[in-house]
Amino acid sequence: MLGDMGSSPATPALTGTCEVDHLPAMRRHPLLLCALLCALPVGADDDPLTLSRGVHLLGDHETGFTQPFLPRLPEPEPADIASGRLLLHRLGCTGCHDLDLPSYPHPRGPGLDRLGRKTHAAWLDLWLRDPTAYLPQSRMPRVQLGDAARARIVSWLADLGRLDPMEPSPVGDQAAGDEPPVGDEPPVGDAYRGGRLFEGLQCRGCHAAGGTGGRTGPALDRLGWKVGVDWLQAALGSPATEGLSPGSHPYVLSVRDIADLSAFLVRRFDPPGGPDQSVMVDTSDMAEGMQAALVHGCFECHGMEAIQGPRLRWPVSRERAISWLAAHDRPRGGMPALPLSAPQKQAMVAALADVGAPMVSRQDTQAFWDLPIAAQGDPSPLFEAGRRLEPSACGQCHVRHLQEWSRSQHAAAFSPGLRAQLVGASPEFVEECLSCHTPLREQIVRALSLGDDDTALGPAGVNCAGCHVRSHRYYGPGRPASQDRLVAAAIDGSHHGGVEAPPELFEDAAFCTACHQFEADGLALEGKLLQNTYSEWLGSAAAAEGLTCQSCHMPRGDHRMRGLHDRDFVRDAIEFEVDWRDAGDDSGHLGIWLRNVGAGHALPTYTTGALYVKIFLSDAHGGVIESSLRTRAVQRRLSVDGQTELFDTRIPVDGVWRYEETLPITDEARFVNVLVEVDPDHFYRRFFALLEPSAARARSLLEQARGGISDSPYILFARQIRVTDQD
C-alpha cells in the first residue's frame, strides 16, 4: 500500500507521561483531552499546503452548535409492582386471561397448540439449544435451559396435537389424471415438477431462501430439518387449519400439485447435518414439561387456545388477587401448579391490585447520560441475575447482539492505546477519560484497580449496560420498526427485571451526543467545535428525512455500529468519480469528485481518521512513475498544540470534495491511476509511532496498540484510465 508521498525528516519522540494540568479549560470534555494528548508535529510529507492544495469543497459548513435535547430517564415504579407485572407477563397470565396490564403486549409468537403435528422432538431440541445458531435473524433469544428442563419441554411440545389424526385437507378441484390419496397416507410427489411449481407460484416473493427472497413469510432454509411431507401437504391444502395466516396462500392447488410442491420443499431445503434423531420423547408426565415451559417464560410470547382462562378485569382488590393466585397452587384445567415463592406472590398481588400507574413515569426524572453513570446499586431480590453487568451475561440470551457488539469500536474503547496514555496519570484524569470509554462507575472502579497487572481483565469498553441499564432497570427500544415493549428472556432461569422501552430515548439521534458531541463551551477552532457531529447532522438532508445516527449506524438493531473502519459501510456513503481529458501539449486534465451522499455529517467527522487521494502515472507494465506521485488529504488536521486548525478538507455534509489538475504525460506513461485510501487510525498511528513512554508497562501497552492498528488502512476506491493509445 502506498504511504504518504515524499520523505520526512526525523521527528523528535514524545517521552514520559503527558501532563494536562496546564489545560484546565480542556477538562470540559474527556475526548478533548485525548485529542490534545495525541496532537503531533507535522513532517515534510504532511505539509498542509501540499495536502490541501487544489482542493475545492462544495456544500454548507455548519459552524454553529445546537445543544441537543437529551431524553430523561423514566422513574421506576415501586419494585414490588414493577416486578409483579413482569412475573404476570412472563408466566403467561396476560395472554391466558386477556389481562390488560399497562405496557405489555399479548403473546406475539406462534401458537403452540398443534406444534407436535408440524415438527418433531429432534428439531425442537436443536431449536431450544440456540435459536440464533439455527436462524441468525431469529427474534427468539437463547433461553438458558438445563438438559433436564429442555428434555421435559421438548417432550411436551412434541406431543401437542400429535395424537390427533392428520385429517385429509380440503383441496381444490383435482386436475385431470390426479389420483386421490388412499386412506391417510400422503401421496408421493414429484420433486422436479414441484420445483417448477415453486418458481411459477413465485414463492420467493414472500419466503427467503439462501439469503434472497421476501420476508413476509418464514425463511425456507433447512425447512426439511423441521417439518415432514405430511404436515406440508396439510398446510398447503388448508393453511388456516394448520396455523398459517389466513389468506397467506390465496391459490387453489390440486392434490398432485400439493404432493409435488411438498416433495420439492422437503428435499431442496434439507442440507446435510440435520438434527440429532436420537432425541427421545418421554410422555410419562406432560405436566412437568408444561410447568418447565411456564417457569422459563415460554408463555410470555406464545399462547395456547386449549388453555385459555376466563378474562380477568384489572385492577382488583388484594383479596381477589390472592384468590386468583391461590387457584394455581394446584393443577387446574390442564394447567400445572405454579411454583411461586412468597416474595413472587406478594409482588404479583401488588401488581394486580395497583390502580394502574403507567410503567414509564415522566415525573422527577434524572438525566440518562450523566457521565460517569452512577453505580447500579443492588438489584431486586426477585431478580438476582440482574447483578451481572458484563456483556457475556447479556450474550447468554442475546447471542446475535453480543457477537455484533464484540466486533464494534465500542467494545474496544478500553484499548491498550488508551491504557498506555493513562499510566501514571491521576485518578481524576483517568476518570475524565473513562467516563466515555468505560462509562459505568463499576467499570471505572475496576480500571483503577488494575494497577500494574497487565494480565487482569479490564472493563469491556462501552458495554451493554452502558446504554441499557440504570439502577438495575433495563431500557431498550423495543423491536425494530415496532412499538412493542421488549421483555427479554431469562438469565440462569430468572428474569433480569424487564425492560422499559421509551422510543423517544433510543430512537433519538441525541442519544449519542454525550460522547459524540462536544458541549457548547468546548474547544472550537475556526468557529467549529472539535467534535461537532450532532450539529452537522441537524443541518443535513438526512435529518430532514428523519434519518438518525441509529438509522445508518444501527440499522435494524445491528450492534456492530459500523463506521470509518468498515470499507463497505464507507463506500455506501461516498460517490467517487474520475474524469480524464486530453489537454494537449503532452498533458491531461484530471478531475476527481468525492460526494457525500450517505453520511449525515462531514466525512470524516472527527480528527482521528483521514482519507488520502493518491494520484500517479504508470507505464505499460504497471510500474509507477515516481515523479508523478502526489497525495491530497481529506481530513481535519490540527497543529501540534491542538490550538490551530491547519486545514479542513473533509467532505462537507451533503457536499462535494473536488480536485482538479493538469498533469504532464511522460513518454513512458500509459495510465493515470487514482486511489482513495482510508486510514481510520491516522491520528493514533502517528502518535503511537513517536511516543516513547518511560514506564515499562506503558511501553508494553503501546506495542499492543501499534499492532492493533497496523492493518486498519484500506483502499476504498481504485480507478485506472488509459492516457495514450500507444502500445
XYZ file of C-alpha atoms in Angstrom:
727
model
C 0.000 0.000 0.000
C 1.355 3.399 -0.924
C 2.329 5.570 2.019
C 2.361 9.356 2.163
C 4.424 10.563 -0.793
C 7.847 12.053 -0.243
C 10.320 11.739 2.603
C 10.148 13.021 6.142
C 12.942 14.296 8.371
C 13.328 12.717 11.766
C 10.745 13.958 14.225
C 11.599 14.144 17.927
C 9.909 11.472 20.012
C 7.392 12.278 22.715
C 8.648 10.910 26.015
C 7.434 10.489 29.551
C 3.898 10.956 30.812
C 1.795 13.650 29.190
C 0.775 16.380 31.606
C -2.567 18.125 31.190
C -2.788 20.158 34.391
C -1.897 23.253 32.381
C -5.079 22.776 30.349
C -7.877 23.108 32.926
C -10.264 24.578 30.366
C -9.990 21.413 28.312
C -11.466 19.220 31.041
C -14.952 20.083 29.841
C -14.905 17.028 27.628
C -12.701 13.934 28.027
C -12.345 13.333 24.278
C -10.716 16.742 24.014
C -8.070 15.620 26.488
C -7.321 12.575 24.350
C -7.080 14.772 21.266
C -4.533 17.048 22.916
C -2.546 14.081 24.141
C -2.351 12.793 20.582
C -1.547 16.022 18.691
C 1.695 15.619 16.733
C 4.215 17.694 14.795
C 3.709 17.974 11.052
C 6.508 16.444 8.978
C 7.531 17.434 5.459
C 5.453 14.638 3.988
C 2.402 16.071 5.760
C 2.882 19.663 4.661
C -0.624 21.140 4.953
C -0.032 23.415 1.976
C 0.660 20.355 -0.171
C -2.035 18.077 1.212
C -4.765 20.678 0.752
C -3.554 22.379 -2.458
C -6.043 22.396 -5.328
C -8.910 21.062 -3.216
C -12.357 22.657 -3.519
C -15.248 21.993 -1.146
C -18.814 22.474 -2.321
C -21.512 22.482 0.336
C -22.515 24.125 3.565
C -20.154 24.090 6.525
C -22.192 24.181 9.713
C -20.190 26.233 12.189
C -22.761 26.740 14.908
C -23.805 24.473 17.723
C -27.219 23.331 18.824
C -27.452 21.904 22.328
C -29.131 18.500 21.924
C -32.205 17.627 23.908
C -31.308 14.604 25.989
C -34.364 12.494 26.842
C -34.827 11.918 30.533
C -34.714 8.652 32.404
C -38.127 7.368 33.498
C -38.532 6.948 37.230
C -39.120 3.256 38.045
C -42.258 2.160 39.849
C -42.039 0.648 43.312
C -40.035 -2.533 42.930
C -42.782 -4.927 44.009
C -45.343 -3.583 41.497
C -42.908 -3.497 38.571
C -41.578 -6.963 39.393
C -45.092 -8.305 39.814
C -46.141 -7.078 36.388
C -43.105 -8.709 34.854
C -43.944 -12.012 36.525
C -47.581 -11.856 35.419
C -46.462 -11.330 31.848
C -43.633 -13.846 31.969
C -45.846 -16.637 33.317
C -48.402 -16.062 30.574
C -51.135 -14.604 32.795
C -51.610 -11.601 30.486
C -52.213 -13.806 27.440
C -54.170 -16.654 29.010
C -56.566 -14.346 30.859
C -56.596 -11.392 28.431
C -55.252 -9.260 31.256
C -54.615 -5.721 30.013
C -51.662 -4.710 32.141
C -50.002 -1.447 31.049
C -47.039 -1.612 28.688
C -47.257 -5.329 27.926
C -48.460 -6.728 24.590
C -50.261 -10.019 24.230
C -48.185 -13.021 23.107
C -46.639 -12.361 19.705
C -45.005 -15.707 18.905
C -46.742 -18.551 17.051
C -49.302 -20.605 18.943
C -48.200 -23.923 20.402
C -51.416 -25.979 20.158
C -50.537 -28.069 17.082
C -46.751 -27.910 17.209
C -46.429 -31.690 17.507
C -48.134 -32.080 14.122
C -45.736 -29.680 12.455
C -42.336 -30.752 13.740
C -40.573 -33.356 15.858
C -38.519 -33.692 19.016
C -35.132 -33.685 17.252
C -35.742 -30.273 15.699
C -37.274 -28.830 18.879
C -34.195 -29.870 20.848
C -31.917 -28.224 18.269
C -34.017 -25.035 18.266
C -34.191 -24.639 22.044
C -30.445 -25.080 22.430
C -29.855 -21.864 20.472
C -32.437 -20.364 18.076
C -29.933 -17.878 16.644
C -27.499 -20.654 15.696
C -30.237 -22.259 13.597
C -31.698 -18.991 12.298
C -29.421 -15.939 12.809
C -32.270 -13.476 12.225
C -34.489 -15.185 14.798
C -36.436 -12.883 17.114
C -36.353 -15.529 19.837
C -33.414 -15.151 22.234
C -31.495 -18.097 23.608
C -33.099 -19.163 26.888
C -30.787 -20.767 29.410
C -32.127 -24.300 29.892
C -30.534 -27.216 31.666
C -30.585 -30.580 29.920
C -33.398 -31.906 32.112
C -35.622 -28.837 31.666
C -35.049 -28.798 27.907
C -35.893 -32.507 27.631
C -39.172 -32.009 29.523
C -40.173 -29.021 27.380
C -39.250 -30.838 24.151
C -41.337 -33.871 25.128
C -44.326 -31.683 25.969
C -44.122 -29.602 22.778
C -43.581 -32.630 20.530
C -46.745 -34.203 21.923
C -49.019 -31.189 21.336
C -51.586 -32.128 18.694
C -49.604 -35.186 17.669
C -52.259 -37.624 18.854
C -54.888 -36.043 16.610
C -55.101 -37.868 13.271
C -53.873 -35.893 10.295
C -57.188 -35.279 8.576
C -57.122 -35.057 4.787
C -57.053 -31.344 3.983
C -59.650 -29.834 1.677
C -58.191 -29.032 -1.714
C -59.421 -27.524 -4.921
C -60.703 -29.369 -7.934
C -58.437 -32.221 -8.871
C -56.509 -31.800 -12.061
C -57.158 -34.272 -14.814
C -55.416 -37.535 -14.131
C -54.980 -36.895 -10.391
C -55.358 -39.908 -8.203
C -56.839 -39.203 -4.764
C -54.756 -40.333 -1.782
C -55.513 -43.729 -0.314
C -56.573 -43.599 3.333
C -54.437 -41.277 5.442
C -51.216 -41.943 3.539
C -49.869 -38.782 1.873
C -49.371 -39.156 -1.878
C -45.809 -39.414 -3.179
C -44.815 -36.243 -5.007
C -42.580 -35.412 -7.966
C -39.899 -33.043 -6.603
C -38.807 -31.966 -10.109
C -42.299 -30.829 -11.032
C -42.624 -29.271 -7.574
C -39.574 -27.119 -8.290
C -41.233 -25.722 -11.394
C -44.365 -25.000 -9.355
C -42.219 -23.244 -6.731
C -40.846 -20.874 -9.349
C -44.154 -20.471 -11.167
C -46.032 -19.555 -7.986
C -43.263 -17.044 -7.143
C -42.845 -18.422 -3.638
C -39.626 -16.435 -3.206
C -41.690 -13.271 -3.270
C -42.674 -13.995 0.340
C -40.143 -16.608 1.503
C -36.385 -16.099 1.601
C -34.021 -18.935 0.766
C -30.260 -18.721 0.686
C -30.355 -15.072 1.719
C -32.595 -13.921 -1.147
C -36.343 -13.505 -1.321
C -39.114 -11.809 0.601
C -39.632 -11.591 4.344
C -43.406 -11.735 4.567
C -43.338 -15.455 5.291
C -40.810 -17.571 7.195
C -37.464 -18.391 5.608
C -37.264 -21.782 3.908
C -33.635 -22.593 4.696
C -33.355 -26.045 6.317
C -37.122 -26.496 6.120
C -36.562 -30.234 5.688
C -34.947 -30.358 9.127
C -38.100 -29.001 10.715
C -41.204 -30.381 9.003
C -42.284 -33.509 7.178
C -44.102 -34.086 3.914
C -47.366 -34.962 5.660
C -47.613 -31.640 7.509
C -46.582 -29.660 4.426
C -49.333 -31.288 2.392
C -51.889 -30.494 5.078
C -50.657 -26.897 5.411
C -50.638 -26.213 1.664
C -54.107 -27.694 1.314
C -55.614 -25.780 4.235
C -53.242 -23.078 5.549
C -55.597 -21.691 8.195
C -56.253 -25.132 9.684
C -52.542 -25.683 10.269
C -51.930 -22.305 11.874
C -50.774 -20.309 8.850
C -52.071 -16.789 8.320
C -55.480 -16.698 6.613
C -55.093 -15.557 3.031
C -51.333 -16.142 3.042
C -51.693 -18.678 0.208
C -54.653 -17.463 -1.886
C -54.279 -20.008 -4.680
C -56.030 -23.383 -5.003
C -53.798 -26.391 -5.567
C -54.730 -29.852 -6.722
C -53.774 -32.948 -4.764
C -50.964 -33.604 -7.221
C -49.688 -30.006 -7.014
C -49.589 -30.190 -3.228
C -47.734 -33.506 -3.252
C -45.173 -32.319 -5.810
C -44.543 -28.956 -4.141
C -44.177 -30.601 -0.708
C -41.694 -33.127 -2.070
C -39.603 -30.337 -3.590
C -39.584 -28.203 -0.434
C -38.528 -31.039 1.843
C -35.770 -32.269 -0.472
C -34.495 -28.899 -1.704
C -34.167 -27.374 1.765
C -32.744 -30.351 3.650
C -28.949 -29.869 3.749
C -26.619 -32.352 5.458
C -26.021 -32.176 9.200
C -29.590 -32.137 10.448
C -30.923 -32.540 14.000
C -29.889 -35.384 16.257
C -32.555 -38.013 15.584
C -31.704 -39.882 18.777
C -33.623 -37.349 20.905
C -36.228 -39.269 22.889
C -39.750 -38.194 23.857
C -40.915 -39.034 27.377
C -44.702 -38.731 27.647
C -44.941 -40.120 31.176
C -45.584 -36.708 32.757
C -46.597 -33.952 30.368
C -47.466 -31.665 33.301
C -43.760 -31.425 34.164
C -42.971 -30.270 30.633
C -45.658 -27.616 30.703
C -44.546 -26.453 34.129
C -40.960 -26.119 32.876
C -42.242 -24.091 29.918
C -44.131 -21.809 32.299
C -41.271 -21.038 34.652
C -38.854 -20.452 31.767
C -41.106 -17.860 30.158
C -42.430 -19.681 27.071
C -45.908 -18.254 27.629
C -44.521 -14.737 27.692
C -44.589 -14.850 23.884
C -46.532 -17.997 22.937
C -50.190 -18.709 23.604
C -52.371 -21.815 23.536
C -56.040 -21.838 22.623
C -56.522 -25.046 24.608
C -55.736 -23.400 27.939
C -57.400 -20.020 27.589
C -58.681 -18.992 31.003
C -61.513 -16.610 31.840
C -60.906 -12.942 31.147
C -59.807 -11.124 34.288
C -60.563 -7.459 34.872
C -57.850 -5.310 36.384
C -57.253 -3.800 38.913
C -58.821 -5.846 41.712
C -58.758 -5.882 45.478
C -55.858 -7.551 47.214
C -58.225 -10.255 48.462
C -59.357 -11.058 44.902
C -55.750 -11.075 43.672
C -54.752 -13.516 46.406
C -57.702 -15.720 45.463
C -56.720 -15.734 41.783
C -53.170 -16.818 42.526
C -54.333 -19.442 45.033
C -56.278 -21.112 42.212
C -52.934 -22.060 40.656
C -51.436 -23.588 43.785
C -52.591 -26.935 42.408
C -53.133 -28.341 38.889
C -56.280 -26.924 37.330
C -57.973 -27.389 33.939
C -54.917 -28.726 32.148
C -52.642 -26.209 33.851
C -49.955 -27.450 36.236
C -49.377 -25.820 39.588
C -47.311 -22.633 39.552
C -44.243 -22.973 41.811
C -44.261 -19.428 43.192
C -42.226 -18.211 46.132
C -43.783 -15.985 48.789
C -41.988 -12.817 47.514
C -43.147 -13.562 43.962
C -46.771 -13.953 45.076
C -46.527 -10.739 47.077
C -45.235 -8.822 44.048
C -47.918 -10.250 41.735
C -50.685 -9.384 44.204
C -49.348 -5.826 44.425
C -49.369 -5.549 40.628
C -52.911 -6.915 40.281
C -54.214 -4.548 42.958
C -52.359 -1.491 41.638
C -54.567 1.267 40.234
C -52.607 1.345 37.003
C -49.915 3.990 37.012
C -48.094 3.664 33.679
C -44.858 1.711 33.616
C -42.945 4.760 32.378
C -43.405 7.819 34.524
C -42.106 11.216 33.391
C -42.064 12.825 36.820
C -38.895 13.783 38.719
C -36.514 12.074 36.313
C -32.728 12.196 36.134
C -30.593 12.548 33.016
C -29.936 9.246 31.277
C -26.429 10.282 30.281
C -24.957 11.840 33.402
C -21.363 10.636 32.993
C -19.918 8.645 34.554
C -23.035 6.553 35.080
C -23.833 6.180 38.763
C -23.294 2.820 40.460
C -26.204 0.461 39.860
C -26.751 -0.471 43.494
C -28.466 -3.724 44.444
C -30.957 -5.394 42.087
C -34.395 -6.523 43.194
C -34.115 -9.689 45.301
C -36.550 -11.306 42.862
C -34.083 -10.905 40.020
C -30.629 -11.599 41.442
C -29.325 -12.433 37.960
C -29.543 -8.709 37.196
C -26.419 -8.212 39.296
C -24.338 -9.428 36.348
C -23.437 -6.450 34.157
C -20.721 -7.972 31.968
C -21.514 -8.435 28.239
C -21.057 -12.207 28.446
C -24.051 -12.387 30.794
C -26.226 -10.496 28.307
C -24.921 -12.686 25.499
C -26.297 -15.845 27.056
C -29.676 -14.827 25.681
C -28.887 -12.015 23.238
C -26.403 -14.028 21.210
C -26.533 -12.037 17.984
C -26.217 -8.698 19.729
C -23.142 -9.851 21.662
C -21.497 -11.178 18.502
C -22.128 -7.903 16.683
C -21.048 -5.704 19.589
C -17.831 -7.705 20.047
C -16.751 -6.566 16.565
C -17.541 -2.906 17.215
C -15.301 0.001 18.162
C -17.392 0.392 21.316
C -16.161 -3.000 22.520
C -12.554 -1.843 22.007
C -12.963 1.514 23.750
C -10.789 0.429 26.712
C -7.876 -0.257 24.391
C -4.158 -0.777 25.060
C -3.504 2.596 23.425
C -5.786 4.342 25.893
C -4.345 2.434 28.845
C -0.806 3.376 27.790
C -1.754 7.050 27.947
C -3.250 6.665 31.423
C -0.224 5.037 33.077
C 0.916 7.286 35.909
C -1.973 9.719 35.483
C -4.010 10.929 38.437
C -7.286 9.136 39.298
C -9.185 12.337 38.483
C -7.752 12.484 34.973
C -8.337 8.755 34.427
C -11.982 9.171 35.416
C -12.381 12.055 32.964
C -11.218 9.840 30.101
C -13.051 6.711 31.182
C -16.400 8.456 31.615
C -16.848 7.910 27.869
C -14.558 4.933 27.233
C -15.932 2.814 30.129
C -18.915 4.840 31.350
C -20.201 2.672 34.220
C -18.986 3.548 37.709
C -18.357 -0.169 38.250
C -16.090 -0.215 35.184
C -14.089 2.803 36.316
C -13.532 1.284 39.753
C -12.294 -1.878 38.084
C -9.996 0.039 35.740
C -8.439 1.954 38.626
C -7.847 -1.325 40.476
C -5.855 -2.895 37.632
C -2.645 -1.220 38.749
C 0.400 -2.717 37.049
C -1.260 -6.079 36.386
C -1.248 -6.468 32.604
C -2.849 -9.918 32.871
C -6.001 -8.699 34.619
C -9.121 -8.422 32.507
C -10.079 -4.784 32.081
C -13.595 -3.408 31.714
C -15.244 -4.126 28.381
C -15.409 -0.682 26.799
C -18.811 0.846 26.127
C -20.741 -2.289 27.003
C -24.389 -3.371 27.032
C -25.116 -1.903 30.452
C -23.592 1.432 29.460
C -26.511 2.041 27.113
C -29.220 -0.160 28.598
C -29.021 -0.311 32.412
C -29.631 2.350 35.050
C -30.113 1.431 38.709
C -30.666 -2.173 37.615
C -33.596 -1.155 35.430
C -33.193 -2.271 31.824
C -34.009 0.068 28.932
C -34.376 -0.800 25.263
C -36.003 0.471 22.076
C -38.452 -2.401 21.585
C -38.328 -4.406 18.424
C -37.076 -2.517 15.359
C -39.879 -0.907 13.339
C -42.475 -1.505 16.045
C -43.692 -0.035 19.304
C -43.535 -3.332 21.180
C -42.283 -3.220 24.733
C -39.467 -5.710 24.689
C -39.221 -8.055 27.655
C -36.011 -10.034 27.410
C -35.589 -13.718 28.174
C -34.141 -15.394 31.244
C -30.610 -15.385 32.565
C -29.894 -18.510 34.606
C -33.600 -19.226 34.828
C -34.529 -15.877 36.379
C -35.797 -12.795 34.600
C -33.383 -9.876 34.878
C -36.065 -7.359 35.730
C -37.655 -6.477 32.412
C -37.130 -3.638 30.018
C -38.589 -0.166 29.768
C -38.923 0.909 26.157
C -39.348 4.664 25.721
C -38.955 5.064 21.928
C -38.014 8.731 22.218
C -34.892 7.717 24.140
C -33.327 5.132 21.843
C -34.593 6.406 18.505
C -33.389 9.983 19.027
C -30.056 10.997 17.500
C -29.391 12.910 20.724
C -28.876 9.549 22.456
C -25.330 9.503 21.052
C -24.367 13.080 21.894
C -22.995 12.554 25.396
C -19.831 11.094 23.871
C -20.047 12.221 20.235
C -20.788 15.954 20.526
C -18.711 18.494 22.420
C -20.553 20.875 24.677
C -21.199 24.425 23.558
C -18.282 25.784 25.613
C -15.835 23.149 24.368
C -12.819 23.842 22.189
C -13.779 25.413 18.851
C -11.328 26.106 16.037
C -12.233 28.324 13.096
C -15.742 28.600 14.533
C -16.260 24.817 14.640
C -16.269 22.602 17.698
C -13.559 19.994 17.608
C -16.255 17.333 17.670
C -19.468 18.616 16.154
C -21.165 15.561 14.677
C -24.651 16.133 16.074
C -24.782 19.760 14.959
C -23.583 18.773 11.486
C -26.377 16.209 11.330
C -29.030 18.737 12.365
C -28.443 20.694 9.169
C -28.292 17.660 6.886
C -30.738 16.223 4.383
C -30.689 13.023 6.445
C -32.117 14.861 9.452
C -34.791 16.448 7.267
C -35.781 12.960 6.073
C -35.987 11.643 9.634
C -32.809 9.542 9.405
C -30.894 9.460 12.689
C -27.496 8.177 13.802
C -29.175 4.851 14.536
C -30.712 4.669 11.046
C -27.268 4.399 9.454
C -25.029 3.019 12.185
C -27.516 0.585 13.788
C -29.996 -0.424 11.064
C -32.494 -2.994 12.352
C -30.691 -3.019 15.696
C -27.284 -4.013 14.268
C -24.854 -3.649 17.190
C -21.687 -3.566 15.077
C -22.250 0.205 14.923
C -20.146 0.398 11.787
C -18.161 3.490 10.908
C -14.913 4.579 9.256
C -13.207 1.221 9.916
C -15.713 -0.608 7.684
C -14.932 -0.430 3.956
C -18.367 -1.426 2.663
C -20.085 0.980 5.033
C -17.949 3.930 3.887
C -18.388 3.025 0.210
C -22.141 3.356 0.640
C -21.669 6.922 1.904
C -19.430 8.251 -0.901
C -19.796 8.560 -4.654
C -16.439 8.506 -6.458
C -15.958 9.985 -9.922
C -12.840 10.495 -12.050
C -12.630 12.407 -15.332
C -9.551 12.427 -17.598
C -9.306 14.503 -20.750
C -6.553 15.264 -23.224
C -5.326 18.809 -22.560
C -2.825 18.979 -25.437
C 0.919 19.653 -25.209
C 1.541 16.157 -23.809
C -0.699 16.742 -20.807
C -4.078 15.700 -19.497
C -6.688 17.314 -17.274
C -7.664 15.231 -14.233
C -10.823 15.837 -12.231
C -11.748 13.896 -9.080
C -15.019 14.181 -7.155
C -15.964 12.652 -3.799
C -19.636 13.264 -2.997
C -21.056 12.819 0.482
C -24.306 11.038 -0.361
C -24.821 8.817 2.665
C -23.410 10.435 5.808
C -25.393 12.991 7.762
C -22.170 14.697 8.846
C -18.806 15.712 7.424
C -16.529 12.874 6.295
C -14.536 12.074 8.345
C -16.437 13.684 11.186
C -13.578 13.778 13.725
C -9.826 14.442 13.696
C -8.636 10.847 14.150
C -9.386 9.458 10.677
C -8.266 10.534 7.220
C -8.884 9.776 3.561
C -5.988 10.128 1.129
C -6.472 10.602 -2.604
C -3.310 9.291 -4.287
C -2.542 10.024 -7.938
C 0.233 8.609 -10.123
C 1.060 7.651 -13.693
C 2.174 4.137 -14.593
C 3.878 2.530 -17.588
C 2.738 -0.344 -19.786
C 3.985 -2.888 -17.228
C 2.264 -1.269 -14.260
C 5.411 0.388 -12.955
C 4.864 3.606 -11.012
C 6.405 6.761 -12.481
C 7.683 8.253 -9.242
C 7.859 11.844 -10.448
C 4.079 11.812 -10.922
C 3.220 10.775 -7.345
C 1.059 13.189 -5.380
C -1.297 12.923 -2.393
C -4.218 15.053 -1.269
C -5.794 14.692 2.156
C -9.450 14.582 3.124
C -9.375 15.293 6.844
C -9.351 17.922 9.571
C -5.789 18.414 10.799
C -4.655 20.393 13.821
C -1.365 21.921 14.896
C 0.888 20.236 17.440
C -0.638 22.069 20.390
C -4.197 21.406 19.298
C -4.968 25.117 19.204
C -4.764 25.768 15.454
C -6.572 24.175 12.558
C -4.038 23.630 9.759
C -6.681 22.715 7.209
C -10.124 21.184 6.946
C -10.676 19.397 3.640
C -13.342 16.976 4.822
C -16.263 16.250 2.516
C -18.990 18.615 3.757
C -22.437 17.472 4.814
C -24.368 16.776 1.586
C -21.408 18.331 -0.235
C -18.575 17.539 -2.641
C -14.789 17.320 -2.357
C -13.264 18.242 -5.732
C -9.704 18.184 -7.028
C -8.552 19.238 -10.494
C -5.071 19.386 -12.017
C -3.370 19.314 -15.403
C -0.763 16.537 -15.394
C 2.219 16.327 -17.784
C 2.354 12.981 -19.593
C 5.818 11.468 -19.890
C 6.788 9.284 -22.839
C 6.539 6.059 -20.855
C 3.168 6.877 -19.229
C 0.253 4.691 -20.306
C -2.214 5.000 -17.418
C -3.337 7.532 -14.842
C -4.217 5.920 -11.515
C -6.337 7.297 -8.692
C -6.544 5.544 -5.326
C -8.656 6.614 -2.368
C -7.163 5.195 0.800
C -8.822 5.347 4.214
C -6.755 5.400 7.384
C -9.291 5.360 10.229
C -6.498 5.488 12.833
C -4.226 8.062 11.173
C -4.040 10.317 14.224
C -3.130 7.498 16.592
C -0.759 5.834 14.141
C 1.478 8.900 14.118
C 1.127 9.351 17.862
C 1.986 5.740 18.748
C 4.971 5.806 16.388
C 6.522 8.798 18.151
C 5.551 8.240 21.770
C 8.293 6.696 23.922
C 6.976 6.469 27.491
C 9.396 5.853 30.322
C 7.274 3.291 32.200
C 7.803 -0.336 31.127
C 4.101 -1.115 31.448
C 3.167 1.809 29.198
C 5.717 0.639 26.606
C 4.197 -2.852 26.640
C 0.698 -1.488 26.163
C 1.937 0.801 23.416
C 3.359 -2.138 21.470
C -0.045 -3.814 21.650
C -1.682 -0.610 20.429
C 0.678 -0.332 17.456
C -0.071 -3.903 16.455
C -3.798 -3.382 16.855
C -3.960 -0.652 14.211
C -1.225 -1.916 11.887
C -3.645 -3.200 9.264
C -6.585 -0.814 9.619
C -5.914 1.282 6.434
C -7.648 0.051 3.300
C -8.212 1.019 -0.330
C -11.714 2.423 -0.701
C -11.703 3.122 -4.451
C -9.242 2.478 -7.287
C -9.538 3.744 -10.837
C -7.147 3.309 -13.784
C -7.616 5.194 -17.065
C -5.572 4.827 -20.260
C -3.871 8.101 -21.127
C -2.394 7.184 -24.534
C -3.189 4.956 -27.470
C 0.426 3.779 -27.744
C 1.147 0.111 -27.017
